[in-house]
PDB file of C-alpha atoms in Angstrom:
ATOM      1  CA  UNK A  24       0.639  25.125  10.370  1.00  0.00           C
ATOM      2  CA  UNK A  25       0.746  21.807  12.314  1.00  0.00           C
ATOM      3  CA  UNK A  26      -0.578  19.550   9.355  1.00  0.00           C
ATOM      4  CA  UNK A  27      -1.405  15.883  11.225  1.00  0.00           C
ATOM      5  CA  UNK A  28      -0.293  14.761  14.485  1.00  0.00           C
ATOM      6  CA  UNK A  29      -0.216  11.554  15.592  1.00  0.00           C
ATOM      7  CA  UNK A  30       0.697  10.383  19.606  1.00  0.00           C
ATOM      8  CA  UNK A  31       2.363   8.430  21.023  1.00  0.00           C
ATOM      9  CA  UNK A  32       5.086   8.078  18.209  1.00  0.00           C
ATOM     10  CA  UNK A  33       5.717   4.241  20.099  1.00  0.00           C
ATOM     11  CA  UNK A  34       3.782   2.361  21.969  1.00  0.00           C
ATOM     12  CA  UNK A  35       4.044  -1.466  23.697  1.00  0.00           C
ATOM     13  CA  UNK A  36       1.126  -2.727  25.171  1.00  0.00           C
ATOM     14  CA  UNK A  37       0.192  -6.351  27.078  1.00  0.00           C
ATOM     15  CA  UNK A  38      -2.144  -8.322  25.718  1.00  0.00           C
ATOM     16  CA  UNK A  39      -5.278  -7.164  26.585  1.00  0.00           C
ATOM     17  CA  UNK A  40      -4.969  -4.290  26.988  1.00  0.00           C
ATOM     18  CA  UNK A  41      -6.543  -0.917  25.907  1.00  0.00           C
ATOM     19  CA  UNK A  42      -5.969   2.512  24.754  1.00  0.00           C
ATOM     20  CA  UNK A  43      -6.381   5.605  22.355  1.00  0.00           C
ATOM     21  CA  UNK A  44      -4.070   6.321  19.519  1.00  0.00           C
ATOM     22  CA  UNK A  45      -4.629  10.293  19.029  1.00  0.00           C
ATOM     23  CA  UNK A  46      -4.473  11.728  15.783  1.00  0.00           C
ATOM     24  CA  UNK A  47      -5.566  15.686  15.137  1.00  0.00           C
ATOM     25  CA  UNK A  48      -5.334  17.660  12.319  1.00  0.00           C
ATOM     26  CA  UNK A  49      -5.503  21.960  11.796  1.00  0.00           C
ATOM     27  CA  UNK A  50      -6.185  21.811   7.765  1.00  0.00           C
ATOM     28  CA  UNK A  51     -10.224  21.706   8.343  1.00  0.00           C
ATOM     29  CA  UNK A  52     -10.539  19.097   6.304  1.00  0.00           C
ATOM     30  CA  UNK A  53     -13.296  16.957   6.203  1.00  0.00           C
ATOM     31  CA  UNK A  54     -12.296  13.405   5.620  1.00  0.00           C
ATOM     32  CA  UNK A  55     -10.040  11.645   8.156  1.00  0.00           C
ATOM     33  CA  UNK A  56      -9.126   7.838   7.891  1.00  0.00           C
ATOM     34  CA  UNK A  57      -7.270   5.626   9.970  1.00  0.00           C
ATOM     35  CA  UNK A  58      -4.503   2.716   8.211  1.00  0.00           C
ATOM     36  CA  UNK A  59      -2.243   0.325   9.456  1.00  0.00           C
ATOM     37  CA  UNK A  60       1.101  -0.880   7.520  1.00  0.00           C
ATOM     38  CA  UNK A  61       2.008  -4.242   8.402  1.00  0.00           C
ATOM     39  CA  UNK A  62       5.275  -5.736   6.752  1.00  0.00           C
ATOM     40  CA  UNK A  63       5.580  -6.527   3.423  1.00  0.00           C
ATOM     41  CA  UNK A  64       2.097  -4.846   3.199  1.00  0.00           C
ATOM     42  CA  UNK A  65       0.850  -1.678   1.733  1.00  0.00           C
ATOM     43  CA  UNK A  66      -1.500   0.437   4.371  1.00  0.00           C
ATOM     44  CA  UNK A  67      -5.117  -1.196   4.931  1.00  0.00           C
ATOM     45  CA  UNK A  68      -7.990   0.620   5.878  1.00  0.00           C
ATOM     46  CA  UNK A  69      -9.545   0.621   9.407  1.00  0.00           C
ATOM     47  CA  UNK A  70     -11.884   3.200   9.457  1.00  0.00           C
ATOM     48  CA  UNK A  71     -12.615   6.802   7.864  1.00  0.00           C
ATOM     49  CA  UNK A  72     -15.004   9.613   8.644  1.00  0.00           C
ATOM     50  CA  UNK A  73     -16.493  11.801   6.243  1.00  0.00           C
ATOM     51  CA  UNK A  74     -17.035  14.378   8.819  1.00  0.00           C
ATOM     52  CA  UNK A  75     -17.590  15.104  12.516  1.00  0.00           C
ATOM     53  CA  UNK A  76     -20.468  12.725  13.766  1.00  0.00           C
ATOM     54  CA  UNK A  77     -20.042  10.077  10.549  1.00  0.00           C
ATOM     55  CA  UNK A  78     -18.140   7.431  10.772  1.00  0.00           C
ATOM     56  CA  UNK A  79     -17.696   3.996   8.824  1.00  0.00           C
ATOM     57  CA  UNK A  80     -15.865   0.684   8.551  1.00  0.00           C
ATOM     58  CA  UNK A  81     -12.923   0.088   6.328  1.00  0.00           C
ATOM     59  CA  UNK A  82     -11.396  -2.999   5.283  1.00  0.00           C
ATOM     60  CA  UNK A  83      -9.805  -4.703   8.650  1.00  0.00           C
ATOM     61  CA  UNK A  84     -12.248  -2.704  11.073  1.00  0.00           C
ATOM     62  CA  UNK A  85     -12.259  -5.717  14.007  1.00  0.00           C
ATOM     63  CA  UNK A  86     -10.699  -4.614  17.278  1.00  0.00           C
ATOM     64  CA  UNK A  87     -11.012  -1.265  16.412  1.00  0.00           C
ATOM     65  CA  UNK A  88     -13.311   1.855  17.305  1.00  0.00           C
ATOM     66  CA  UNK A  89     -13.331   5.334  16.374  1.00  0.00           C
ATOM     67  CA  UNK A  90     -15.311   8.275  17.117  1.00  0.00           C
ATOM     68  CA  UNK A  91     -15.379  12.026  15.284  1.00  0.00           C
ATOM     69  CA  UNK A  92     -16.636  14.776  17.743  1.00  0.00           C
ATOM     70  CA  UNK A  93     -15.064  17.154  15.980  1.00  0.00           C
ATOM     71  CA  UNK A  94     -13.314  18.460  12.792  1.00  0.00           C
ATOM     72  CA  UNK A  95      -9.802  18.172  14.030  1.00  0.00           C
ATOM     73  CA  UNK A  96      -9.431  15.025  16.286  1.00  0.00           C
ATOM     74  CA  UNK A  97     -10.117  11.128  14.848  1.00  0.00           C
ATOM     75  CA  UNK A  98      -8.761   9.027  18.344  1.00  0.00           C
ATOM     76  CA  UNK A  99      -8.591   5.508  17.297  1.00  0.00           C
ATOM     77  CA  UNK A 100      -9.394   2.871  20.072  1.00  0.00           C
ATOM     78  CA  UNK A 101      -8.070  -0.507  20.768  1.00  0.00           C
ATOM     79  CA  UNK A 102     -10.274  -2.412  22.939  1.00  0.00           C
ATOM     80  CA  UNK A 103      -8.378  -5.171  23.927  1.00  0.00           C
ATOM     81  CA  UNK A 104      -4.876  -5.372  22.325  1.00  0.00           C
ATOM     82  CA  UNK A 105      -3.851  -8.883  20.395  1.00  0.00           C
ATOM     83  CA  UNK A 106      -0.668  -9.174  19.046  1.00  0.00           C
ATOM     84  CA  UNK A 107      -1.799  -9.339  15.444  1.00  0.00           C
ATOM     85  CA  UNK A 108      -2.421  -5.461  16.321  1.00  0.00           C
ATOM     86  CA  UNK A 109       1.312  -5.311  16.076  1.00  0.00           C
ATOM     87  CA  UNK A 110       1.585  -2.505  13.475  1.00  0.00           C
ATOM     88  CA  UNK A 111       2.511   1.094  12.384  1.00  0.00           C
ATOM     89  CA  UNK A 112      -0.474   3.060  12.427  1.00  0.00           C
ATOM     90  CA  UNK A 113      -1.527   6.110   9.731  1.00  0.00           C
ATOM     91  CA  UNK A 114      -3.454   8.731  10.558  1.00  0.00           C
ATOM     92  CA  UNK A 115      -4.369  10.597   7.244  1.00  0.00           C
ATOM     93  CA  UNK A 116      -7.177  13.652   6.425  1.00  0.00           C
ATOM     94  CA  UNK A 117      -7.904  15.290   2.933  1.00  0.00           C
ATOM     95  CA  UNK A 118     -10.510  17.944   1.940  1.00  0.00           C
ATOM     96  CA  UNK A 119     -14.007  17.025   0.128  1.00  0.00           C
ATOM     97  CA  UNK A 120     -12.673  16.671  -3.144  1.00  0.00           C
ATOM     98  CA  UNK A 121      -8.588  16.745  -3.156  1.00  0.00           C
ATOM     99  CA  UNK A 122      -6.058  15.081  -4.897  1.00  0.00           C
ATOM    100  CA  UNK A 123      -3.707  14.510  -2.106  1.00  0.00           C
ATOM    101  CA  UNK A 124      -4.164  12.711   1.049  1.00  0.00           C
ATOM    102  CA  UNK A 125      -1.899  13.967   3.862  1.00  0.00           C
ATOM    103  CA  UNK A 126      -0.474  11.393   6.372  1.00  0.00           C
ATOM    104  CA  UNK A 127       0.549  11.963  10.181  1.00  0.00           C
ATOM    105  CA  UNK A 128       3.939  10.513  10.830  1.00  0.00           C
ATOM    106  CA  UNK A 129       2.603   7.298  12.231  1.00  0.00           C
ATOM    107  CA  UNK A 130       2.390   5.258  15.422  1.00  0.00           C
ATOM    108  CA  UNK A 131       4.151   2.354  16.094  1.00  0.00           C
ATOM    109  CA  UNK A 132       2.561  -0.204  18.382  1.00  0.00           C
ATOM    110  CA  UNK A 133       3.810  -3.309  19.478  1.00  0.00           C
ATOM    111  CA  UNK A 134       1.274  -5.787  21.728  1.00  0.00           C
ATOM    112  CA  UNK A 135       3.311  -8.657  23.683  1.00  0.00           C
TER     113      UNK A 135
ATOM    114  CA  UNK B  28     -13.640  -4.204  -4.757  1.00  0.00           C
ATOM    115  CA  UNK B  29     -10.679  -2.866  -5.899  1.00  0.00           C
ATOM    116  CA  UNK B  30      -7.185  -4.333  -6.191  1.00  0.00           C
ATOM    117  CA  UNK B  31      -3.847  -2.550  -6.881  1.00  0.00           C
ATOM    118  CA  UNK B  32      -0.802  -5.137  -7.675  1.00  0.00           C
ATOM    119  CA  UNK B  33       2.752  -4.194  -8.099  1.00  0.00           C
ATOM    120  CA  UNK B  34       4.755  -7.031  -9.107  1.00  0.00           C
ATOM    121  CA  UNK B  35       8.292  -5.401  -8.532  1.00  0.00           C
ATOM    122  CA  UNK B  36       9.119  -6.025  -5.040  1.00  0.00           C
ATOM    123  CA  UNK B  37      12.654  -4.667  -5.544  1.00  0.00           C
ATOM    124  CA  UNK B  38      14.377  -2.600  -8.050  1.00  0.00           C
ATOM    125  CA  UNK B  39      18.022  -1.480  -8.396  1.00  0.00           C
ATOM    126  CA  UNK B  40      18.902   1.535 -10.756  1.00  0.00           C
ATOM    127  CA  UNK B  41      22.004   3.382 -11.506  1.00  0.00           C
ATOM    128  CA  UNK B  42      21.794   6.842 -10.652  1.00  0.00           C
ATOM    129  CA  UNK B  43      20.891   9.415 -13.511  1.00  0.00           C
ATOM    130  CA  UNK B  44      18.735   6.862 -15.113  1.00  0.00           C
ATOM    131  CA  UNK B  45      15.298   6.569 -15.831  1.00  0.00           C
ATOM    132  CA  UNK B  46      13.387   4.278 -14.028  1.00  0.00           C
ATOM    133  CA  UNK B  47       9.446   2.864 -14.377  1.00  0.00           C
ATOM    134  CA  UNK B  48       7.625   1.183 -11.659  1.00  0.00           C
ATOM    135  CA  UNK B  49       4.859  -0.709 -12.465  1.00  0.00           C
ATOM    136  CA  UNK B  50       1.057  -0.777 -11.047  1.00  0.00           C
ATOM    137  CA  UNK B  51      -1.856  -2.424 -12.434  1.00  0.00           C
ATOM    138  CA  UNK B  52      -5.205  -1.894 -10.958  1.00  0.00           C
ATOM    139  CA  UNK B  53      -8.376  -3.570 -10.956  1.00  0.00           C
ATOM    140  CA  UNK B  54     -12.308  -1.592 -10.513  1.00  0.00           C
ATOM    141  CA  UNK B  55     -15.915  -1.632 -11.362  1.00  0.00           C
ATOM    142  CA  UNK B  56     -15.974   2.149 -10.764  1.00  0.00           C
ATOM    143  CA  UNK B  57     -16.514   4.095 -13.575  1.00  0.00           C
ATOM    144  CA  UNK B  58     -14.529   7.218 -11.748  1.00  0.00           C
ATOM    145  CA  UNK B  59     -11.150   6.488  -9.831  1.00  0.00           C
ATOM    146  CA  UNK B  60      -8.522   8.039  -9.032  1.00  0.00           C
ATOM    147  CA  UNK B  61      -4.525   6.823  -8.927  1.00  0.00           C
ATOM    148  CA  UNK B  62      -1.872   7.702  -6.702  1.00  0.00           C
ATOM    149  CA  UNK B  63       2.029   7.557  -5.935  1.00  0.00           C
ATOM    150  CA  UNK B  64       3.314   7.567  -2.774  1.00  0.00           C
ATOM    151  CA  UNK B  65       7.036   7.325  -1.452  1.00  0.00           C
ATOM    152  CA  UNK B  66       7.881   6.081   2.026  1.00  0.00           C
ATOM    153  CA  UNK B  67      11.923   6.567   2.850  1.00  0.00           C
ATOM    154  CA  UNK B  68      13.517   4.665   5.554  1.00  0.00           C
ATOM    155  CA  UNK B  69      11.884   7.025   8.372  1.00  0.00           C
ATOM    156  CA  UNK B  70       8.569   6.122   7.610  1.00  0.00           C
ATOM    157  CA  UNK B  71       6.392   8.973   6.455  1.00  0.00           C
ATOM    158  CA  UNK B  72       4.305   8.646   3.700  1.00  0.00           C
ATOM    159  CA  UNK B  73       4.799  11.189   1.000  1.00  0.00           C
ATOM    160  CA  UNK B  74       2.437  12.279  -1.853  1.00  0.00           C
ATOM    161  CA  UNK B  75       4.268  12.242  -5.485  1.00  0.00           C
ATOM    162  CA  UNK B  76       1.858  12.416  -7.752  1.00  0.00           C
ATOM    163  CA  UNK B  77      -2.486  11.844  -8.521  1.00  0.00           C
ATOM    164  CA  UNK B  78      -4.482  10.957 -11.913  1.00  0.00           C
ATOM    165  CA  UNK B  79      -7.915  10.876 -12.041  1.00  0.00           C
ATOM    166  CA  UNK B  80      -9.804   8.554 -14.663  1.00  0.00           C
ATOM    167  CA  UNK B  81     -11.178  11.453 -16.325  1.00  0.00           C
ATOM    168  CA  UNK B  82      -8.273  13.156 -16.908  1.00  0.00           C
ATOM    169  CA  UNK B  83      -7.187  13.386 -20.544  1.00  0.00           C
ATOM    170  CA  UNK B  84      -3.434  13.888 -20.045  1.00  0.00           C
ATOM    171  CA  UNK B  85      -0.895  11.972 -17.695  1.00  0.00           C
ATOM    172  CA  UNK B  86      -0.119  13.603 -14.579  1.00  0.00           C
ATOM    173  CA  UNK B  87       3.653  15.544 -14.311  1.00  0.00           C
ATOM    174  CA  UNK B  88       4.917  16.868 -11.088  1.00  0.00           C
ATOM    175  CA  UNK B  89       8.448  17.894 -11.492  1.00  0.00           C
ATOM    176  CA  UNK B  90      10.768  14.693 -11.871  1.00  0.00           C
ATOM    177  CA  UNK B  91       7.444  12.363 -11.760  1.00  0.00           C
ATOM    178  CA  UNK B  92       4.748  11.270 -14.392  1.00  0.00           C
ATOM    179  CA  UNK B  93       2.334   9.001 -14.474  1.00  0.00           C
ATOM    180  CA  UNK B  94       1.996   7.061 -17.385  1.00  0.00           C
ATOM    181  CA  UNK B  95      -1.633   6.209 -17.404  1.00  0.00           C
ATOM    182  CA  UNK B  96      -3.097   3.610 -19.898  1.00  0.00           C
ATOM    183  CA  UNK B  97      -6.585   3.424 -18.982  1.00  0.00           C
ATOM    184  CA  UNK B  98      -7.686   0.311 -21.388  1.00  0.00           C
ATOM    185  CA  UNK B  99      -4.657  -1.686 -20.344  1.00  0.00           C
ATOM    186  CA  UNK B 100      -5.466  -0.599 -16.609  1.00  0.00           C
ATOM    187  CA  UNK B 101      -2.048   0.309 -15.330  1.00  0.00           C
ATOM    188  CA  UNK B 102      -0.770   3.552 -13.798  1.00  0.00           C
ATOM    189  CA  UNK B 103       2.878   3.105 -13.880  1.00  0.00           C
ATOM    190  CA  UNK B 104       5.030   5.726 -12.159  1.00  0.00           C
ATOM    191  CA  UNK B 105       8.323   7.003 -14.165  1.00  0.00           C
ATOM    192  CA  UNK B 106      10.972   8.954 -12.340  1.00  0.00           C
ATOM    193  CA  UNK B 107      13.320  10.956 -14.687  1.00  0.00           C
ATOM    194  CA  UNK B 108      16.939  11.156 -13.826  1.00  0.00           C
ATOM    195  CA  UNK B 109      17.048   9.491 -10.600  1.00  0.00           C
ATOM    196  CA  UNK B 110      18.744  10.575  -7.663  1.00  0.00           C
ATOM    197  CA  UNK B 111      20.236   8.839  -4.602  1.00  0.00           C
ATOM    198  CA  UNK B 112      17.506  10.309  -2.470  1.00  0.00           C
ATOM    199  CA  UNK B 113      14.995   8.162  -4.426  1.00  0.00           C
ATOM    200  CA  UNK B 114      15.806   5.735  -2.914  1.00  0.00           C
ATOM    201  CA  UNK B 115      12.724   4.410  -0.873  1.00  0.00           C
ATOM    202  CA  UNK B 116       9.380   2.644  -0.571  1.00  0.00           C
ATOM    203  CA  UNK B 117       6.757   3.373  -3.264  1.00  0.00           C
ATOM    204  CA  UNK B 118       3.361   2.375  -2.975  1.00  0.00           C
ATOM    205  CA  UNK B 119       0.319   2.952  -5.621  1.00  0.00           C
ATOM    206  CA  UNK B 120      -2.662   3.216  -4.643  1.00  0.00           C
ATOM    207  CA  UNK B 121      -6.180   4.191  -5.890  1.00  0.00           C
ATOM    208  CA  UNK B 122      -9.342   5.696  -4.559  1.00  0.00           C
ATOM    209  CA  UNK B 123     -13.333   4.826  -5.003  1.00  0.00           C
ATOM    210  CA  UNK B 124     -13.742   8.565  -6.933  1.00  0.00           C
ATOM    211  CA  UNK B 125     -11.755  10.466  -9.167  1.00  0.00           C
ATOM    212  CA  UNK B 126     -11.560  13.190  -6.547  1.00  0.00           C
ATOM    213  CA  UNK B 127     -12.736  12.290  -3.221  1.00  0.00           C
ATOM    214  CA  UNK B 128     -10.138  10.086  -1.902  1.00  0.00           C
ATOM    215  CA  UNK B 129     -11.063   9.367   1.879  1.00  0.00           C
ATOM    216  CA  UNK B 130     -10.892   5.458   1.193  1.00  0.00           C
ATOM    217  CA  UNK B 131      -7.825   4.550  -0.645  1.00  0.00           C
ATOM    218  CA  UNK B 132      -6.224   0.742  -1.634  1.00  0.00           C
ATOM    219  CA  UNK B 133      -2.628   0.595  -0.917  1.00  0.00           C
ATOM    220  CA  UNK B 134      -0.246  -2.269  -3.523  1.00  0.00           C
ATOM    221  CA  UNK B 135       2.248  -3.719  -1.754  1.00  0.00           C
ATOM    222  CA  UNK B 136       5.310  -1.611  -2.591  1.00  0.00           C
ATOM    223  CA  UNK B 137       8.411  -1.352  -4.796  1.00  0.00           C
ATOM    224  CA  UNK B 138      11.273  -0.836  -2.795  1.00  0.00           C
ATOM    225  CA  UNK B 139      13.774   1.482  -5.348  1.00  0.00           C
ATOM    226  CA  UNK B 140      17.472   1.523  -4.201  1.00  0.00           C
ATOM    227  CA  UNK B 141      19.454   4.026  -6.416  1.00  0.00           C
ATOM    228  CA  UNK B 142      22.936   2.825  -6.768  1.00  0.00           C
ATOM    229  CA  UNK B 143      26.150   5.322  -6.947  1.00  0.00           C
TER     230      UNK B 143
END
């Protein structure tokens, strides 16, 4: 049982490039989410999904796309990277009615 | 909209002492959940404790307890007998429903340093 996995761990992009951050979980969780963490701030919700085929926006969705074709995977796409997207990105998942949200190890992204 | 406020940017505590990390929240939802997460210097988010808004008793998990005062909208984390390994960032968070926690709102965190 690997829990929540994220790849890559580190990534450097140039402004305007696109990329996909991968997130997978093997716990059969319905809910999956993406958060970003900027220095001196807590985590902020980007997008979330309540099940395969269903996604919705969080607090800071601009510049990001998501899709959920399977229960296990929830990739986050940066369409055209900007320096303001330099951050640490966390993927998380949970049961439909759970007391704990399981976080992945994070992806540190730098956009130059 | 939900809001979490953590007013202590940093705290220094002597080893083996108890420590209270403050958290106040604001929401118009009648049902919600409150969480505490620990983030050590390695960066991962570690779940510590959860309290539902309708739970009658304060949650406890080992050395962690959540002092939930609904009327005051506070959800302070109490760590008893602090250890050097407790040095980390601590985040308070809340969800929009009592059980489902797919959307969490986080505070800005408190950096706790345990002094030997």
